[in-house]
Coordinates of C-alpha atoms and ligand atoms in Angstrom, one line a residue:
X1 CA 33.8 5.4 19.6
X2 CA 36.9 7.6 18.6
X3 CA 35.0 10.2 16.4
X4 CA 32.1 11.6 15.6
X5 CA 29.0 9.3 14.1
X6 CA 28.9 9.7 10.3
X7 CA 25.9 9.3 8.4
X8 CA 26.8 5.5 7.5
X9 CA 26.5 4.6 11.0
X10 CA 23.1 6.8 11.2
X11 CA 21.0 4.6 9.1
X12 CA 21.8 1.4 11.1
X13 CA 20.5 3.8 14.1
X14 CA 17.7 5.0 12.3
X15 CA 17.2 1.6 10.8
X16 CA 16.5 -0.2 13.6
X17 CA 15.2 2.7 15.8
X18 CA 11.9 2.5 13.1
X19 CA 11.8 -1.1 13.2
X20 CA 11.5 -0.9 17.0
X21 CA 8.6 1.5 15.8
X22 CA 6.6 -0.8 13.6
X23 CA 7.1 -4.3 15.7
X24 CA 5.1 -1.9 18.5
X25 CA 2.3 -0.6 16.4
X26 CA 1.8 -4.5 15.3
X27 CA 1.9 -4.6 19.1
X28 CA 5.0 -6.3 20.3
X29 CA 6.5 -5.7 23.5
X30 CA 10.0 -4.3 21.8
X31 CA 13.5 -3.8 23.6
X32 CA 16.1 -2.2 21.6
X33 CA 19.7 -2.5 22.7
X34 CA 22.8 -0.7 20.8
X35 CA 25.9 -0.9 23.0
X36 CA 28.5 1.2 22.5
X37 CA 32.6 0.2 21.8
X38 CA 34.3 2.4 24.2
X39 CA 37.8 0.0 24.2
X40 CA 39.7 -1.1 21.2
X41 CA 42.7 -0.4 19.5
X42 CA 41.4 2.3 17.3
X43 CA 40.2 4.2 20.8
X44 CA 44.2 4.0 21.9
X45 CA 45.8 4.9 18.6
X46 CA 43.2 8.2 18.4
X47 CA 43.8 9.1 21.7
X48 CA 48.2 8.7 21.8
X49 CA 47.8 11.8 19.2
X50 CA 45.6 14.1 20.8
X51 CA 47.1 13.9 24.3
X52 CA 44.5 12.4 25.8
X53 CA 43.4 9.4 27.7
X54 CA 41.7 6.7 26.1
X55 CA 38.7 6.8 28.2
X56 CA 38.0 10.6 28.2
X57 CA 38.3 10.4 24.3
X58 CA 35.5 7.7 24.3
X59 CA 33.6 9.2 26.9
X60 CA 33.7 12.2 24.8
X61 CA 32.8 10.4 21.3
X62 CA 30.3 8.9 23.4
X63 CA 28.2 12.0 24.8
X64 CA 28.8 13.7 21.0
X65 CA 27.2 10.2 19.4
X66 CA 24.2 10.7 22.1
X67 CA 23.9 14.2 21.2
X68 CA 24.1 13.9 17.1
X69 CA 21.8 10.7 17.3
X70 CA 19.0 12.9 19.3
X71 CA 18.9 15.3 17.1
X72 CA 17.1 12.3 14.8
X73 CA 14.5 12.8 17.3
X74 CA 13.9 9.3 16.9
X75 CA 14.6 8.8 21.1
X76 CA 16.8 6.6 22.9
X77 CA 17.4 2.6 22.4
X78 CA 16.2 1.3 25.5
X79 CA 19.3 -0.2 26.5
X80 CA 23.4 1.7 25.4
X81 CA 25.2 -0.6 27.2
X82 CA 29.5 0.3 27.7
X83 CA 31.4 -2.5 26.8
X84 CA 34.0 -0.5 29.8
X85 CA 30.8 -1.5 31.9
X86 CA 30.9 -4.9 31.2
X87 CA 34.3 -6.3 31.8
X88 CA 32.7 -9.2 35.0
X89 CA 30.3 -11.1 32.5
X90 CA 33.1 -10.8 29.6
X91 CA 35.7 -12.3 31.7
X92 CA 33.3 -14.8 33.1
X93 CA 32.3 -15.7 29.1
X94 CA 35.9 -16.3 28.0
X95 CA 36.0 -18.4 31.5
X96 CA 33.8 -20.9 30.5
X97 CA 34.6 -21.1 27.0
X98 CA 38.3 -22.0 28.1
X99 CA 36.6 -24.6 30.5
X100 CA 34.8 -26.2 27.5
X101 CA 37.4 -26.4 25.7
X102 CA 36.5 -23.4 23.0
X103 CA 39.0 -21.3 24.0
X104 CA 43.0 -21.0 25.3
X105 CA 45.4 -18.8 27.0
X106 CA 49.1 -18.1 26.1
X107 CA 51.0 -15.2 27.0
X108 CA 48.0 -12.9 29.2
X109 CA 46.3 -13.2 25.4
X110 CA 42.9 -15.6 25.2
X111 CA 42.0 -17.0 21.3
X112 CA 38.6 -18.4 20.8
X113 CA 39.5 -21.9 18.7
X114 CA 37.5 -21.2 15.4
X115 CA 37.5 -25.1 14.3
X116 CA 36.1 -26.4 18.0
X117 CA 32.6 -24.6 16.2
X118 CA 31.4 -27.3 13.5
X119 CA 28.8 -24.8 12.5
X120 CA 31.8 -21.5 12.2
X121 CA 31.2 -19.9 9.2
X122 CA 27.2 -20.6 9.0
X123 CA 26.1 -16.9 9.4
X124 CA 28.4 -15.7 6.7
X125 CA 27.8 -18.6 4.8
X126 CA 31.7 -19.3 4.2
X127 CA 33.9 -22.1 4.1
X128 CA 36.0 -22.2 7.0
X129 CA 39.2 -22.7 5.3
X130 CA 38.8 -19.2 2.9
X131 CA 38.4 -17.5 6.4
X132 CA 41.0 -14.6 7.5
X133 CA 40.2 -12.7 10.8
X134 CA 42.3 -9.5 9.9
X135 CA 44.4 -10.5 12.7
X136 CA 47.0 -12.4 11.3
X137 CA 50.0 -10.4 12.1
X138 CA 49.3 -10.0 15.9
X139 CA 49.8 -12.5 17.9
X140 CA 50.2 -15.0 14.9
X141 CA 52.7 -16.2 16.8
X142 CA 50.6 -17.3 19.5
X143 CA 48.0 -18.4 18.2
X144 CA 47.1 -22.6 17.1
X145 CA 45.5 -21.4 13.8
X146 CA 45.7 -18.6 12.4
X147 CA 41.7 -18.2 12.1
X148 CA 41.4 -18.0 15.8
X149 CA 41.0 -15.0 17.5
X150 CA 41.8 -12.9 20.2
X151 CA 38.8 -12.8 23.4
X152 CA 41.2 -11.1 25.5
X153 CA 44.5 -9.2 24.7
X154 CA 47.3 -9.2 27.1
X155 CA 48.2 -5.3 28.3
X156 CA 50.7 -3.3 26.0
X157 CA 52.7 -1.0 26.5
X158 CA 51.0 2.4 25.7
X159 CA 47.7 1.1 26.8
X160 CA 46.0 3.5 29.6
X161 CA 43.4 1.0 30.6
X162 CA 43.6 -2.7 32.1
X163 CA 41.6 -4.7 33.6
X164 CA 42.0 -8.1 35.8
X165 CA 41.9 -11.9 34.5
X166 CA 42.6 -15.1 35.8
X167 CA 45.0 -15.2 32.9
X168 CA 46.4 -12.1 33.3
X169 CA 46.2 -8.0 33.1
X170 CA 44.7 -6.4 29.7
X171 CA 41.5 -5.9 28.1
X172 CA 38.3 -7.5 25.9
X173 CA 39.1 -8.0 22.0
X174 CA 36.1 -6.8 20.1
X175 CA 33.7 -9.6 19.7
X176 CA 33.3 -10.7 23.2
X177 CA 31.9 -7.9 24.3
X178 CA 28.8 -8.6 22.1
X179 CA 27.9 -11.7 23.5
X180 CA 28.4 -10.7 26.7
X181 CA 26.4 -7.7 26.9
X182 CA 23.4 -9.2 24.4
X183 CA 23.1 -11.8 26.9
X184 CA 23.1 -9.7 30.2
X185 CA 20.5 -7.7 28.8
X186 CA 18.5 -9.8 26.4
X187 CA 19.3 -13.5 27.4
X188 CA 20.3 -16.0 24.7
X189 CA 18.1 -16.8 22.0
X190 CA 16.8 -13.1 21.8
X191 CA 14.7 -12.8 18.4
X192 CA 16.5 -9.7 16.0
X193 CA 20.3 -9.1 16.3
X194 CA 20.6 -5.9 13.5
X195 CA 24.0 -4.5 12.4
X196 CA 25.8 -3.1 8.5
X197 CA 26.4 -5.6 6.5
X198 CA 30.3 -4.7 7.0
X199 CA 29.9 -6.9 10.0
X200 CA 29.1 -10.0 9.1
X201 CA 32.4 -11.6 8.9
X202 CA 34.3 -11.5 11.2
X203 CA 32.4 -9.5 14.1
X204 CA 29.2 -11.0 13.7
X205 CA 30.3 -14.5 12.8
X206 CA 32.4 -14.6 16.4
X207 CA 29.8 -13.4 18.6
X208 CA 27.4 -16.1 17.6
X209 CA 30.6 -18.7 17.5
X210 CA 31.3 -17.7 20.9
X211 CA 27.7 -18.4 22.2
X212 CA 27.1 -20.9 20.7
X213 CA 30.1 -22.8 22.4
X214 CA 29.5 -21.3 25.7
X215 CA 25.9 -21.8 25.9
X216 CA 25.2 -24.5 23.4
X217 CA 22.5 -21.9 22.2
X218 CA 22.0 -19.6 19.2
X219 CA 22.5 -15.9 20.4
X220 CA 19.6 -14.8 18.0
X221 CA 17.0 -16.3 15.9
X222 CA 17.3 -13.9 13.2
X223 CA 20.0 -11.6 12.0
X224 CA 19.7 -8.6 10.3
X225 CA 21.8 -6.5 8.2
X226 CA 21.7 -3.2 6.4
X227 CA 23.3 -2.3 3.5
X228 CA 26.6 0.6 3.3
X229 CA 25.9 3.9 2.1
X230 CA 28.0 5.4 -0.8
X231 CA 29.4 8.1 -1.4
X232 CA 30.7 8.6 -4.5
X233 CA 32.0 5.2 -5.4
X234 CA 33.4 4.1 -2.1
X235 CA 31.4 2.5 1.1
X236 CA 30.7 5.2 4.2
X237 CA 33.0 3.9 6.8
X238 CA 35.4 5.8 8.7
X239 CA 38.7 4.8 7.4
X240 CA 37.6 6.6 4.5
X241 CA 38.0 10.3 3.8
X242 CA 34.9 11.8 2.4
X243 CA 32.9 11.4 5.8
X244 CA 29.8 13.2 6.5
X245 CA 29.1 14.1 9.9
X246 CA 25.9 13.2 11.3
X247 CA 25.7 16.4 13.2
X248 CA 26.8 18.5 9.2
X249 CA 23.8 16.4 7.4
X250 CA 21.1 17.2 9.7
X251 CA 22.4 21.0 10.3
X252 CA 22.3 21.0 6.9
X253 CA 19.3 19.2 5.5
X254 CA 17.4 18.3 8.9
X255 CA 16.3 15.4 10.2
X256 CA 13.2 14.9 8.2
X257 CA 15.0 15.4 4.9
X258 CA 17.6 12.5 6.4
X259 CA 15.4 9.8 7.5
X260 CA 13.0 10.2 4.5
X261 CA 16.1 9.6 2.4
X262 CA 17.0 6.5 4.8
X263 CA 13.5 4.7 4.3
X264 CA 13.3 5.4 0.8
X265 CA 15.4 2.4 -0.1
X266 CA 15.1 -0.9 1.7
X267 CA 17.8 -1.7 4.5
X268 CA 19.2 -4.5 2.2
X269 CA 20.2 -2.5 -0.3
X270 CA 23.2 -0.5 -0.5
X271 CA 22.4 3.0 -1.2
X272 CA 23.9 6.3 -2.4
X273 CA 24.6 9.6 -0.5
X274 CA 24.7 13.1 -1.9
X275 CA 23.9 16.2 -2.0
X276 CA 21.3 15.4 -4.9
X277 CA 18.9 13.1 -3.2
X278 CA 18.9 14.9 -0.1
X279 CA 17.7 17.4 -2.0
X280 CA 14.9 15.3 -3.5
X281 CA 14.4 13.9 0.0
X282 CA 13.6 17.7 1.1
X283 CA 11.5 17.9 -1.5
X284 CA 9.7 14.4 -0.6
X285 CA 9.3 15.9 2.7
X286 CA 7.8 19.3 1.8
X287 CA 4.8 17.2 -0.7
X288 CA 4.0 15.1 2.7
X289 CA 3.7 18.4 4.8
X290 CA 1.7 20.0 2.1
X291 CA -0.9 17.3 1.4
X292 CA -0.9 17.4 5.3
X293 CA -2.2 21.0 5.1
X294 CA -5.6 21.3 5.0
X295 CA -6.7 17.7 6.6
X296 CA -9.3 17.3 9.3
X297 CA -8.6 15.2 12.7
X298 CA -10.4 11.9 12.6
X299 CA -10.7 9.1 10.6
X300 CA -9.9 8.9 6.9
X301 CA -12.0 8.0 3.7
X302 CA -12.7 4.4 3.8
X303 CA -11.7 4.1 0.3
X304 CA -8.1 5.3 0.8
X305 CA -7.8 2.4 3.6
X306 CA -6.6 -0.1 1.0
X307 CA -3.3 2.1 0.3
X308 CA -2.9 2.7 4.4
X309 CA -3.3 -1.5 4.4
X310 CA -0.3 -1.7 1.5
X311 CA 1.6 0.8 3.4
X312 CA 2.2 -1.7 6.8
X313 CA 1.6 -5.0 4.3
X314 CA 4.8 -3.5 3.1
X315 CA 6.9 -3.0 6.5
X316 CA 5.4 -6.7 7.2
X317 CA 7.3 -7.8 4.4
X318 CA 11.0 -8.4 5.6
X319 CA 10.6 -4.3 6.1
X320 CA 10.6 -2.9 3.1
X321 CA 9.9 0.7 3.9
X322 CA 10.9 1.5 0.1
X323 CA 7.8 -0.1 -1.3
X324 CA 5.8 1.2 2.0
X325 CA 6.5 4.8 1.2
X326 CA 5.3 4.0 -1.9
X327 CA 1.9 3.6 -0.8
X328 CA 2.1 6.3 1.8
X329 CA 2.7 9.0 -1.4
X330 CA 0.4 7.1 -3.5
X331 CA -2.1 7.8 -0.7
X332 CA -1.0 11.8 -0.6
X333 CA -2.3 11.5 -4.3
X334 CA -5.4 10.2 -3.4
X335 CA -6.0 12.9 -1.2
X336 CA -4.8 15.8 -3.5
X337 CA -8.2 13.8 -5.8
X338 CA -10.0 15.4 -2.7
X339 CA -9.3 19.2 -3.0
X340 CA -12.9 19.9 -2.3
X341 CA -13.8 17.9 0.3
X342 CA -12.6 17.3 4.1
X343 CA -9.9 14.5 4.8
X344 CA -9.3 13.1 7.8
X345 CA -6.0 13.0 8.6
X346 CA -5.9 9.5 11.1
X347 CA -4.2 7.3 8.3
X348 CA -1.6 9.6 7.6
X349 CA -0.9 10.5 10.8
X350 CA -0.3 6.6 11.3
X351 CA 1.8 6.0 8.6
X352 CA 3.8 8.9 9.5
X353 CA 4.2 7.6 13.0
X354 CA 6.1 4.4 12.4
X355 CA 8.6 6.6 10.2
X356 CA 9.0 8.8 13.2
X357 CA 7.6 11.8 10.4
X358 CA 4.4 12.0 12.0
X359 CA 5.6 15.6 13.1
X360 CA 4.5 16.4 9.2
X361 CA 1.4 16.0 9.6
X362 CA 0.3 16.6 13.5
X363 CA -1.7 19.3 14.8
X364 CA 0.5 22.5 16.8
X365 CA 3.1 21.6 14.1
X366 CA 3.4 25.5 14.1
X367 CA 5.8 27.4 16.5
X368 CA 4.8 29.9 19.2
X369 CA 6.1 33.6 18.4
X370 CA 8.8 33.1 21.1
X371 CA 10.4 30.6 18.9
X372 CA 9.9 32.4 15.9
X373 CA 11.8 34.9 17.1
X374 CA 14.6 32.5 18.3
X375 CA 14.8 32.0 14.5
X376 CA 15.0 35.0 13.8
X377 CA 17.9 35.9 15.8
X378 CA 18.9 32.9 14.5
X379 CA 18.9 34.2 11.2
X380 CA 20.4 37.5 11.9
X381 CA 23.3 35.9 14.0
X382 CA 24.3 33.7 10.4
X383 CA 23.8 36.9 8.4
X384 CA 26.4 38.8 10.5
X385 CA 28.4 35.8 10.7
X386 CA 28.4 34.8 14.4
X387 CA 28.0 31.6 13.6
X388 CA 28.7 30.6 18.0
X389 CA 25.2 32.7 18.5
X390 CA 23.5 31.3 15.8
X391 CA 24.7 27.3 16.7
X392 CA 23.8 28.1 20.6
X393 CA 20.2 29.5 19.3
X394 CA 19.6 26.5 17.5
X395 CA 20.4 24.4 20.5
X396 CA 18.1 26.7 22.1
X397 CA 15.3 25.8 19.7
X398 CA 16.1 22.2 19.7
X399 CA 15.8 22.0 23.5
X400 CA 12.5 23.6 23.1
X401 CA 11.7 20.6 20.4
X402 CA 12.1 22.9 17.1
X403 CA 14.7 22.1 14.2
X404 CA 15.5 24.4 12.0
X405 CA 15.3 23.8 8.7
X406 CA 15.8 25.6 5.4
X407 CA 12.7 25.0 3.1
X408 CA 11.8 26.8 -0.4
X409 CA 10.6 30.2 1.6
X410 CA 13.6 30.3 3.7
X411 CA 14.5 28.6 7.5
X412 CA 11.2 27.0 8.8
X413 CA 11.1 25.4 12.2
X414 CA 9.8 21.4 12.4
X415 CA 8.7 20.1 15.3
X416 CA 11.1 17.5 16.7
X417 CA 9.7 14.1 17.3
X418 CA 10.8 12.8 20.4
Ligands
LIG1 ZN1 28.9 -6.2 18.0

């Protein structure tokens, strides 16, 4: 971490957060892990700048990425493991892989040897020989091929962390630290290893080389990987200059808005950021919460169960929560068929849940008078322009589980899902 989150990086978050969600309702035992870089070169370069250490910038860019991903309300992965935290089982990895054979020291720097891995380049479905790490000019010198690379990096100058190795002072590269941490929490041969699509090659190609070699195991039986967003033309990443803040999308739109916009493509796909369809996402939301007005507790119609069915037939179906919202809205206009009589609201209510949107359609969705007038001071505070006020009462409101968020008769509050 050496900025804020942008809303590229969100949907992987999100994406996987509701996956967690679904695998439980079909009643698996889930663990979901998302460990977070806190040492690599981009950390040192941001920090040089700013006069700070490396480790208080990441430790910084990590409590801000805690921070902006709550605010999903969408809780916590059940593991955020620091790669910082998780030097001993690196160092022991790259141990054995140099003891097998996999991997080589020279000069304090450690390369994992690409072409000791007959099965290198099966994830990304490459040939080995049209293969380039991105690494070529550092330590090409070094290196037996120029497709290895780097498991550990000998300390530079300018560098204001290092750690201890047999073979010398420095740090991790970038790749190690996935195997190592996957395995400490998750053992080898865990079931769903998620990630963008960005990461494929090289990042994800070299964590599973490097278990493999070590272990003589697969890390994971299935990898998963979703599609960029776009903006404009280009791909959401952060070397590019039209980034939107995590934190400015959902102070701007809200959360619901966001992760209805997230789910209404499937992960695969790429998909397209702007102002416009989080503007029909708002609208999107605001149908679900008014067909949610209105409905009874208890069990829905039996004849609406078939399109409740589609809905998680859908998510069954490599996850395709496109085609499952689908259903869900195709089921809102079932019930609008059913002005006149009472609907039960228990289908919705489920469908909403594995979304993490079920606080559209849940009972005490309405605020107590003390938070309404939070708002309103709220309110006031922006009108006069004291924009400090009117951030700290909407921190307020969202530590009391309330979001703010603008809908067609002015700034509503929406319950926070936690
Ligand atoms: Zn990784």
């Amino acid at each position: 971490m050496y900025a804020r989150i942008h809303i590229g990086n969100a949907r992987p978050f999100v994406v996987y957060s509701l996956l967690k969600r679904f695998l439980e309702h079909e009643g698996h035992a889930v663990t979901l892990v998302i460990n977070v870089t806190d040492v690599n070169d981009k950390i040192y370069d941001a920090a040089a700048p700013l006069d700070m250490t490396s480790a208080d910038l990441a430790a910084q860019m990590t409590a801000h990425y805690k921070n902006d991903t709550d605010a999903l309300g969408l809780g916590r992965p059940d593991a955020e493991p620091l790669a910082s935290d998780t030097i001993e089982p690196i160092v022991a990895l790259i141990a054995d892989l140099i003891e097998r054979g996999h991997a080589y020291a020279v000069d304090g720097d450690v390369y994992f040897r690409v072409r000791s891995d007959p099965d290198y380049g099966s994830l990304s479905r490459r040939a080995v020989d049209e293969m380039n790490q991105g690494e070529d000019v550092e330590g090409s010198d070094r290196k037996e091929d120029p497709l290895d690379f780097a498991l550990w990096k000998a300390h530079k100058e300018g560098e204001d962390t290092v750690w201890f190795a047999p073979w010398g002072r420095g740090r991790p590269g970038w790749h190690i630290e996935c195997s190592a941490m996957a395995e400490e929490l998750l053992g080898v041969g865990f079931e769903i290893h998620g990630g963008g699509n960005d990461l494929v090659f090289p990042h994800h190609e070299n964590e599973a080389a490097q278990t493999r070699m070590a272990r003589d195991a697969e890390l994971a039986q299935i990898w998963m990987h979703n599609g960029m967003l776009q903006f404009g033309e280009e791909k959401m990443a952060k070397s590019v200059g039209n980034v939107a803040g995590l934190h400015e999308v959902i102070d701007e739109f809200g959360r619901n808005a966001l992760i209805m916009l997230l789910v209404g493509a499937h992960y695969r796909q790429p998909m397209a950021f702007d102002d416009m369809r989080m503007m029909e996402a708002l609208a999107r939301v605001a149908r679900v919460r008014d067909a949610a007005r209105g409905l009874v507790d208890g069990p829905s119609p039996p004849e609406m169960r078939p399109l409740r069915d589609a809905f998680f037939a859908a998510l069954a179906d490599d996850f395709n929560t496109a085609a499952a919202l689908g259903a869900l809205f195709e089921w809102i206009n079932e019930r609008h068929k059913r002005r006149d009589e009472p609907v039960g609201r228990a289908d919705l209510v489920e469908m909403l849940s594995v979304l993490g949107l079920q606080n559209l359609a849940e009972h005490g969705s309405e605020a107590g008078a003390e938070e309404q007038e939070l708002l309103e001071e709220r309110e006031a505070a922006r009108a006069a322009g004291n924009y400090a006020a009117a951030d700290r009462l909407r921190d307020e409101l969202r530590a009391r589980g309330w979001e703010v968020r603008d809908g067609p008769d002015g700034p509503e509050l929406v319950r926070i899902e936690q």
